[in-house]
Short mmCIF file of C-alpha atoms in Angstrom, two decimals:
data_model
loop_
_atom_site.label_atom_id
_atom_site.label_comp_id
_atom_site.label_asym_id
_atom_site.label_seq_id
_atom_site.Cartn_x
_atom_site.Cartn_y
_atom_site.Cartn_z
CA UNK A 1 135.45 -149.77 -132.80
CA UNK A 2 138.86 -151.39 -132.41
CA UNK A 3 139.17 -155.14 -131.87
CA UNK A 4 142.50 -154.61 -130.06
CA UNK A 5 142.10 -155.77 -126.45
CA UNK A 6 142.62 -153.17 -123.78
CA UNK A 7 145.89 -153.62 -121.87
CA UNK A 8 145.35 -155.05 -118.43
CA UNK A 9 147.14 -153.83 -115.34
CA UNK A 10 149.48 -156.30 -113.63
CA UNK A 11 147.92 -158.01 -110.62
CA UNK A 12 148.43 -156.11 -107.40
CA UNK A 13 150.95 -157.59 -105.00
CA UNK A 14 149.28 -159.08 -101.92
CA UNK A 15 149.47 -156.86 -98.87
CA UNK A 16 151.87 -157.83 -96.12
CA UNK A 17 149.15 -158.89 -93.67
CA UNK A 18 147.78 -161.37 -96.21
CA UNK A 19 151.27 -162.74 -96.91
CA UNK A 20 151.96 -163.19 -93.21
CA UNK A 21 148.64 -164.96 -92.64
CA UNK A 22 149.29 -167.33 -95.54
CA UNK A 23 152.76 -168.23 -94.25
CA UNK A 24 151.84 -168.68 -90.57
CA UNK A 25 150.60 -172.34 -90.77
CA UNK A 26 153.85 -173.43 -92.45
CA UNK A 27 156.01 -171.78 -89.82
CA UNK A 28 153.86 -173.22 -87.04
CA UNK A 29 154.45 -176.70 -88.44
CA UNK A 30 158.20 -176.07 -88.72
CA UNK A 31 158.41 -174.92 -85.10
CA UNK A 32 156.17 -177.59 -83.60
CA UNK A 33 159.17 -179.85 -82.89
CA UNK A 34 161.35 -177.03 -81.51
CA UNK A 35 164.52 -175.49 -82.93
CA UNK A 36 167.03 -178.09 -81.74
CA UNK A 37 166.56 -180.07 -84.95
CA UNK A 38 168.04 -177.18 -86.94
CA UNK A 39 171.56 -177.69 -85.55
CA UNK A 40 174.45 -180.06 -86.17
CA UNK A 41 176.25 -181.64 -83.20
CA UNK A 42 178.53 -179.22 -81.39
CA UNK A 43 182.14 -179.22 -82.61
CA UNK A 44 184.97 -179.88 -80.19
CA UNK A 45 187.71 -178.61 -82.54
CA UNK A 46 188.27 -175.48 -84.59
CA UNK A 47 187.17 -175.89 -88.25
CA UNK A 48 190.11 -173.73 -89.39
CA UNK A 49 193.11 -175.19 -87.52
CA UNK A 50 191.63 -178.23 -85.70
CA UNK A 51 192.67 -176.96 -82.26
CA UNK A 52 190.55 -178.10 -79.33
CA UNK A 53 191.19 -174.86 -77.38
CA UNK A 54 187.79 -173.23 -77.84
CA UNK A 55 186.18 -170.44 -75.84
CA UNK A 56 182.66 -169.07 -76.08
CA UNK A 57 182.75 -165.57 -77.55
CA UNK A 58 179.06 -164.70 -77.89
CA UNK A 59 175.58 -165.95 -77.06
CA UNK A 60 172.70 -164.28 -78.85
CA UNK A 61 169.37 -164.60 -80.61
CA UNK A 62 168.07 -163.69 -84.06
CA UNK A 63 168.04 -159.90 -83.71
CA UNK A 64 166.88 -159.12 -87.25
CA UNK A 65 163.99 -161.45 -88.01
CA UNK A 66 163.42 -162.49 -84.39
CA UNK A 67 162.85 -166.11 -85.33
CA UNK A 68 163.04 -168.47 -82.34
CA UNK A 69 166.39 -170.00 -81.41
CA UNK A 70 169.62 -169.27 -79.55
CA UNK A 71 173.05 -169.13 -81.18
CA UNK A 72 176.61 -169.44 -79.91
CA UNK A 73 179.85 -168.22 -81.44
CA UNK A 74 183.06 -169.89 -80.27
CA UNK A 75 186.58 -168.55 -80.76
CA UNK A 76 189.68 -170.67 -81.25
CA UNK A 77 192.30 -169.68 -78.69
CA UNK A 78 195.11 -170.78 -81.02
CA UNK A 79 194.28 -169.23 -84.42
CA UNK A 80 191.55 -166.73 -83.50
CA UNK A 81 188.94 -168.15 -85.88
CA UNK A 82 185.37 -167.45 -84.68
CA UNK A 83 182.56 -169.76 -85.76
CA UNK A 84 178.96 -170.70 -85.01
CA UNK A 85 178.91 -173.70 -82.67
CA UNK A 86 176.73 -175.70 -82.91
CA UNK A 87 176.26 -174.78 -86.54
CA UNK A 88 173.00 -174.74 -88.43
CA UNK A 89 172.36 -177.81 -90.55
CA UNK A 90 170.77 -177.74 -94.00
CA UNK A 91 167.23 -177.57 -92.59
CA UNK A 92 168.27 -174.79 -90.23
CA UNK A 93 169.88 -172.72 -92.98
CA UNK A 94 166.71 -173.04 -95.06
CA UNK A 95 164.50 -172.04 -92.11
CA UNK A 96 166.50 -168.98 -91.04
CA UNK A 97 167.21 -167.69 -94.56
CA UNK A 98 163.58 -168.05 -95.60
CA UNK A 99 161.83 -164.69 -96.05
CA UNK A 100 165.02 -162.73 -95.39
CA UNK A 101 166.35 -162.13 -98.91
CA UNK A 102 163.25 -163.44 -100.67
CA UNK A 103 159.56 -163.65 -99.87
CA UNK A 104 158.60 -161.18 -97.16
CA UNK A 105 162.06 -159.63 -97.08
CA UNK A 106 162.73 -159.38 -100.83
CA UNK A 107 161.40 -155.86 -101.36
CA UNK A 108 163.09 -154.42 -98.27
CA UNK A 109 166.46 -156.05 -99.02
CA UNK A 110 166.20 -155.04 -102.67
CA UNK A 111 165.81 -151.38 -101.73
CA UNK A 112 168.75 -151.63 -99.33
CA UNK A 113 171.06 -153.11 -101.96
CA UNK A 114 169.93 -150.72 -104.68
CA UNK A 115 170.92 -147.76 -102.55
CA UNK A 116 174.56 -148.78 -102.10
CA UNK A 117 175.96 -147.74 -105.47
CA UNK A 118 178.87 -145.74 -104.01
CA UNK A 119 179.99 -148.73 -101.96
CA UNK A 120 179.83 -151.00 -105.00
CA UNK A 121 181.85 -148.56 -107.09
CA UNK A 122 184.48 -148.39 -104.33
CA UNK A 123 184.81 -152.15 -104.40
CA UNK A 124 185.21 -152.16 -108.18
CA UNK A 125 187.75 -149.31 -108.07
CA UNK A 126 189.99 -151.29 -105.73
CA UNK A 127 190.82 -153.47 -108.75
CA UNK A 128 192.01 -150.58 -110.97
CA UNK A 129 195.68 -150.38 -109.79
CA UNK A 130 196.15 -154.10 -110.38
CA UNK A 131 194.10 -154.87 -113.51
CA UNK A 132 192.17 -151.91 -114.93
CA UNK A 133 190.77 -153.89 -117.89
CA UNK A 134 189.72 -157.40 -116.80
CA UNK A 135 187.77 -159.22 -119.53
CA UNK A 136 185.69 -161.59 -117.44
CA UNK A 137 184.57 -161.09 -113.82
CA UNK A 138 182.57 -163.53 -111.67
CA UNK A 139 180.84 -162.14 -108.59
CA UNK A 140 180.19 -165.01 -106.16
CA UNK A 141 177.25 -164.42 -103.81
CA UNK A 142 175.95 -161.76 -106.16
CA UNK A 143 172.39 -161.67 -104.82
CA UNK A 144 170.35 -159.56 -107.26
CA UNK A 145 173.46 -158.40 -109.13
CA UNK A 146 173.55 -154.79 -107.96
CA UNK A 147 177.34 -154.79 -107.55
CA UNK A 148 177.82 -155.95 -111.13
CA UNK A 149 175.48 -153.25 -112.40
CA UNK A 150 177.43 -150.52 -110.59
CA UNK A 151 180.87 -151.99 -111.38
CA UNK A 152 180.16 -151.86 -115.11
CA UNK A 153 180.54 -148.07 -114.95
CA UNK A 154 184.06 -148.52 -113.50
CA UNK A 155 185.03 -151.35 -115.89
CA UNK A 156 182.98 -150.70 -119.05
CA UNK A 157 184.79 -153.31 -121.13
CA UNK A 158 184.30 -156.13 -118.63
CA UNK A 159 181.75 -158.93 -118.82
CA UNK A 160 180.20 -159.53 -115.41
CA UNK A 161 178.69 -162.88 -114.45
CA UNK A 162 177.08 -163.73 -111.10
CA UNK A 163 176.67 -166.79 -108.94
CA UNK A 164 174.32 -167.35 -106.02
CA UNK A 165 172.26 -170.01 -104.26
CA UNK A 166 169.04 -168.03 -104.53
CA UNK A 167 166.75 -167.18 -107.42
CA UNK A 168 167.97 -163.59 -107.12
CA UNK A 169 170.76 -164.44 -109.58
CA UNK A 170 168.13 -165.44 -112.16
CA UNK A 171 166.45 -162.07 -111.63
CA UNK A 172 169.84 -160.38 -112.07
CA UNK A 173 170.26 -162.10 -115.44
CA UNK A 174 166.72 -161.19 -116.57
CA UNK A 175 167.29 -157.55 -115.56
CA UNK A 176 170.60 -157.43 -117.43
CA UNK A 177 172.70 -156.77 -114.33
CA UNK A 178 174.82 -159.84 -115.10
CA UNK A 179 175.61 -161.38 -118.45
CA UNK A 180 175.17 -164.88 -117.10
CA UNK A 181 173.76 -166.05 -113.80
CA UNK A 182 174.83 -169.33 -112.23
CA UNK A 183 172.58 -170.74 -109.53
CA UNK A 184 174.04 -173.28 -107.13
CA UNK A 185 177.11 -174.16 -105.11
CA UNK A 186 180.35 -172.47 -106.15
CA UNK A 187 182.60 -175.46 -105.32
CA UNK A 188 180.33 -177.75 -107.32
CA UNK A 189 180.20 -175.41 -110.32
CA UNK A 190 183.92 -174.56 -110.30
CA UNK A 191 185.07 -177.51 -112.48
CA UNK A 192 182.70 -176.36 -115.26
CA UNK A 193 184.17 -172.85 -115.35
CA UNK A 194 187.79 -173.63 -114.50
CA UNK A 195 190.29 -170.97 -115.61
CA UNK A 196 187.56 -168.81 -117.19
CA UNK A 197 187.79 -165.60 -115.14
CA UNK A 198 190.26 -162.74 -114.77
CA UNK A 199 188.62 -161.72 -111.48
CA UNK A 200 186.51 -163.55 -108.93
CA UNK A 201 184.97 -161.42 -106.20
CA UNK A 202 183.45 -162.54 -102.89
CA UNK A 203 181.87 -159.59 -101.09
CA UNK A 204 180.49 -160.63 -97.69
CA UNK A 205 180.14 -164.19 -98.90
CA UNK A 206 182.73 -166.30 -97.06
CA UNK A 207 181.14 -165.66 -93.67
CA UNK A 208 177.95 -167.34 -94.94
CA UNK A 209 179.82 -170.42 -96.14
CA UNK A 210 179.86 -173.71 -94.24
CA UNK A 211 183.41 -174.37 -95.50
CA UNK A 212 185.42 -171.21 -96.40
CA UNK A 213 188.52 -173.22 -97.34
CA UNK A 214 186.54 -175.14 -99.98
CA UNK A 215 185.28 -171.85 -101.42
CA UNK A 216 188.83 -170.51 -101.67
CA UNK A 217 189.97 -173.64 -103.48
CA UNK A 218 187.06 -173.25 -105.90
CA UNK A 219 188.18 -169.67 -106.56
CA UNK A 220 191.74 -170.81 -107.32
CA UNK A 221 190.33 -173.32 -109.81
CA UNK A 222 188.11 -170.72 -111.51
CA UNK A 223 190.67 -167.92 -111.87
CA UNK A 224 193.13 -168.02 -114.76
CA UNK A 225 196.86 -167.82 -113.85
CA UNK A 226 197.69 -164.17 -113.21
CA UNK A 227 194.07 -163.37 -112.41
CA UNK A 228 192.81 -161.97 -109.10
CA UNK A 229 190.60 -162.91 -106.17
CA UNK A 230 188.92 -160.00 -104.37
CA UNK A 231 187.48 -160.76 -100.91
CA UNK A 232 185.63 -158.58 -98.41
CA UNK A 233 184.41 -159.95 -95.07
CA UNK A 234 183.51 -158.72 -91.57
CA UNK A 235 186.56 -158.13 -89.39
CA UNK A 236 186.23 -160.17 -86.16
CA UNK A 237 189.22 -158.25 -84.77
CA UNK A 238 187.34 -154.94 -84.90
CA UNK A 239 187.10 -153.29 -81.49
CA UNK A 240 183.41 -152.76 -82.14
CA UNK A 241 182.96 -156.54 -82.12
CA UNK A 242 183.94 -156.53 -78.45
CA UNK A 243 182.53 -153.15 -77.39
CA UNK A 244 179.07 -153.62 -78.90
CA UNK A 245 178.78 -157.33 -78.13
CA UNK A 246 175.62 -158.96 -79.45
CA UNK A 247 174.48 -155.59 -80.86
CA UNK A 248 177.33 -155.51 -83.42
CA UNK A 249 175.50 -155.89 -86.74
CA UNK A 250 178.18 -157.97 -88.59
CA UNK A 251 177.67 -160.87 -86.18
CA UNK A 252 174.36 -161.30 -88.09
CA UNK A 253 173.27 -164.44 -86.35
CA UNK A 254 172.32 -167.01 -87.38
CA UNK A 255 173.40 -166.42 -90.99
CA UNK A 256 177.11 -165.75 -90.47
CA UNK A 257 178.84 -169.06 -89.76
CA UNK A 258 182.57 -168.22 -89.95
CA UNK A 259 184.65 -165.13 -89.13
CA UNK A 260 188.21 -165.31 -90.47
CA UNK A 261 190.92 -162.99 -89.05
CA UNK A 262 192.90 -161.33 -91.82
CA UNK A 263 196.15 -163.07 -90.84
CA UNK A 264 194.51 -166.47 -91.19
CA UNK A 265 193.16 -165.57 -94.63
CA UNK A 266 196.51 -164.28 -95.87
CA UNK A 267 198.29 -167.48 -94.81
CA UNK A 268 195.65 -169.75 -96.36
CA UNK A 269 195.74 -167.86 -99.65
CA UNK A 270 199.52 -168.23 -99.78
CA UNK A 271 199.21 -171.96 -99.15
CA UNK A 272 196.75 -172.27 -102.04
CA UNK A 273 199.04 -170.50 -104.50
CA UNK A 274 197.99 -166.86 -104.27
CA UNK A 275 200.07 -163.77 -103.58
CA UNK A 276 198.30 -161.08 -101.57
CA UNK A 277 198.86 -157.78 -103.41
CA UNK A 278 196.50 -155.53 -101.47
CA UNK A 279 194.84 -155.23 -98.07
CA UNK A 280 192.37 -152.52 -97.00
CA UNK A 281 190.64 -151.79 -93.70
CA UNK A 282 189.48 -148.16 -93.78
CA UNK A 283 188.00 -148.30 -97.31
CA UNK A 284 185.54 -151.20 -96.76
CA UNK A 285 184.33 -149.87 -93.41
CA UNK A 286 180.56 -149.30 -93.53
CA UNK A 287 179.71 -146.44 -91.10
CA UNK A 288 176.57 -147.93 -89.56
CA UNK A 289 177.74 -149.63 -86.35
CA UNK A 290 176.29 -147.28 -83.74
CA UNK A 291 173.07 -146.67 -85.64
CA UNK A 292 172.61 -150.40 -86.23
CA UNK A 293 173.36 -151.26 -82.59
CA UNK A 294 170.80 -148.68 -81.46
CA UNK A 295 168.21 -150.05 -83.87
CA UNK A 296 168.82 -153.66 -82.81
CA UNK A 297 168.51 -152.79 -79.11
CA UNK A 298 165.36 -150.70 -79.57
CA UNK A 299 163.78 -153.24 -81.91
CA UNK A 300 164.49 -156.02 -79.40
CA UNK A 301 162.86 -154.01 -76.59
CA UNK A 302 159.76 -152.99 -78.57
CA UNK A 303 156.79 -155.36 -79.04
CA UNK A 304 157.09 -157.48 -82.16
CA UNK A 305 155.55 -156.55 -85.48
CA UNK A 306 153.38 -159.18 -87.12
CA UNK A 307 155.50 -161.98 -88.60
CA UNK A 308 154.44 -165.51 -89.59
CA UNK A 309 156.64 -167.26 -87.01
CA UNK A 310 154.56 -165.69 -84.21
CA UNK A 311 151.72 -167.90 -83.05
CA UNK A 312 149.23 -165.06 -83.56
CA UNK A 313 149.29 -161.42 -84.71
CA UNK A 314 149.98 -158.74 -82.08
CA UNK A 315 146.89 -156.90 -80.86
CA UNK A 316 146.18 -153.22 -81.43
CA UNK A 317 147.74 -152.09 -78.16
CA UNK A 318 151.03 -153.86 -78.91
CA UNK A 319 151.12 -152.35 -82.40
CA UNK A 320 150.56 -148.90 -80.91
CA UNK A 321 153.22 -149.48 -78.25
CA UNK A 322 155.74 -150.60 -80.87
CA UNK A 323 155.15 -147.44 -82.89
CA UNK A 324 155.51 -145.29 -79.76
CA UNK A 325 158.81 -146.93 -78.78
CA UNK A 326 160.29 -146.50 -82.26
CA UNK A 327 159.15 -142.88 -82.42
CA UNK A 328 160.71 -142.12 -79.02
CA UNK A 329 164.01 -143.61 -80.22
CA UNK A 330 164.30 -141.34 -83.28
CA UNK A 331 166.72 -138.88 -81.55
CA UNK A 332 169.00 -141.80 -80.68
CA UNK A 333 168.91 -143.01 -84.29
CA UNK A 334 169.92 -139.54 -85.47
CA UNK A 335 172.73 -139.35 -82.91
CA UNK A 336 174.04 -142.78 -83.93
CA UNK A 337 174.04 -141.76 -87.60
CA UNK A 338 175.94 -138.54 -86.91
CA UNK A 339 178.56 -140.31 -84.79
CA UNK A 340 179.01 -143.08 -87.36
CA UNK A 341 179.43 -140.79 -90.35
CA UNK A 342 181.23 -137.76 -88.98
CA UNK A 343 183.00 -138.70 -85.74
CA UNK A 344 184.08 -142.32 -86.20
CA UNK A 345 184.37 -142.86 -89.94
CA UNK A 346 187.44 -140.62 -90.52
CA UNK A 347 189.24 -142.39 -87.67
CA UNK A 348 187.89 -145.92 -88.13
CA UNK A 349 191.20 -147.53 -89.07
CA UNK A 350 193.21 -145.60 -86.47
CA UNK A 351 190.70 -146.55 -83.76
CA UNK A 352 190.69 -150.14 -85.06
CA UNK A 353 186.90 -150.19 -85.31
CA UNK A 354 186.67 -150.89 -89.07
CA UNK A 355 183.91 -153.46 -89.39
CA UNK A 356 185.30 -155.13 -92.53
CA UNK A 357 188.52 -155.76 -94.39
CA UNK A 358 189.28 -156.33 -98.06
CA UNK A 359 192.03 -158.52 -99.50
CA UNK A 360 193.16 -158.73 -103.12
CA UNK A 361 195.23 -161.74 -104.15
CA UNK A 362 196.81 -162.75 -107.46
CA UNK A 363 196.82 -166.37 -108.55
CA UNK A 364 200.44 -167.31 -109.25
#
């Protein structure tokens, strides 16, 4: 008889109901004092150009997690910059990010990001005409490193590193998706890695930042002379932003804090010592606007699923009613998908509904 111990199976992940029940007391304590404590004082001037000519552009709620709170986006009448006002403070950012990319939301978000390989390859290919063989590439806001994993097939000789606030970047390093994972603030880490990278990418990162200008200055410091900065962000000048209103997915409140028009970004990059060598609108468009708007509206109308920021779980009737509402909406989801992919996508730039833009700039 062998003395070798039998291998043991890994412990089963707790089911979602148990996770929700375990988290509920903590959320109840967080919400006991209300949500006002999660916000900074309201700004009276634009954070981009300091103009005092502000106009409310959007009032909404958290349409993805449905955590309590109301959020306002203001638009500067002089430069067009749109920003959350009042903005979440540090405690608010922690509260509203919690269980979105990690915890309860980690598995769902992970599956979403894993399935976007074609999009990641398109982003990497946009670098080919300008530097087909970069040696070192830093992806800022890398999450779990799925872009770097896909981009390696486009740039096989490139070393990809990642940076992020969350522990996802540590997972990316363990899984081999990035060579090195930096966890923390990009502006604070920039002096340690000054001039190290041929390319720095920021894909849907700047809109999450409390200070986009500081992030751009950190990028200038990190990129070697002649290297490139590749940025992709939601386009606040998209016609969908106005037509779909609060149901436009890229508003993503309360996570998205700043929306920079492309003209503003081009001018700021020039001031910092970059030359813009490429700008794309059709290519970064993600054809999901109508489907996402339909989902957000239906999900908002249906009874809530069980989440830990609810005082108590929904009863059986509400769970049944939610399932019935979602099932009845399936034809509308299919219609939205077909319109997004086959009717709108080929004309997205001509119709000016592209939901994102991409800018490539060379450090002089």
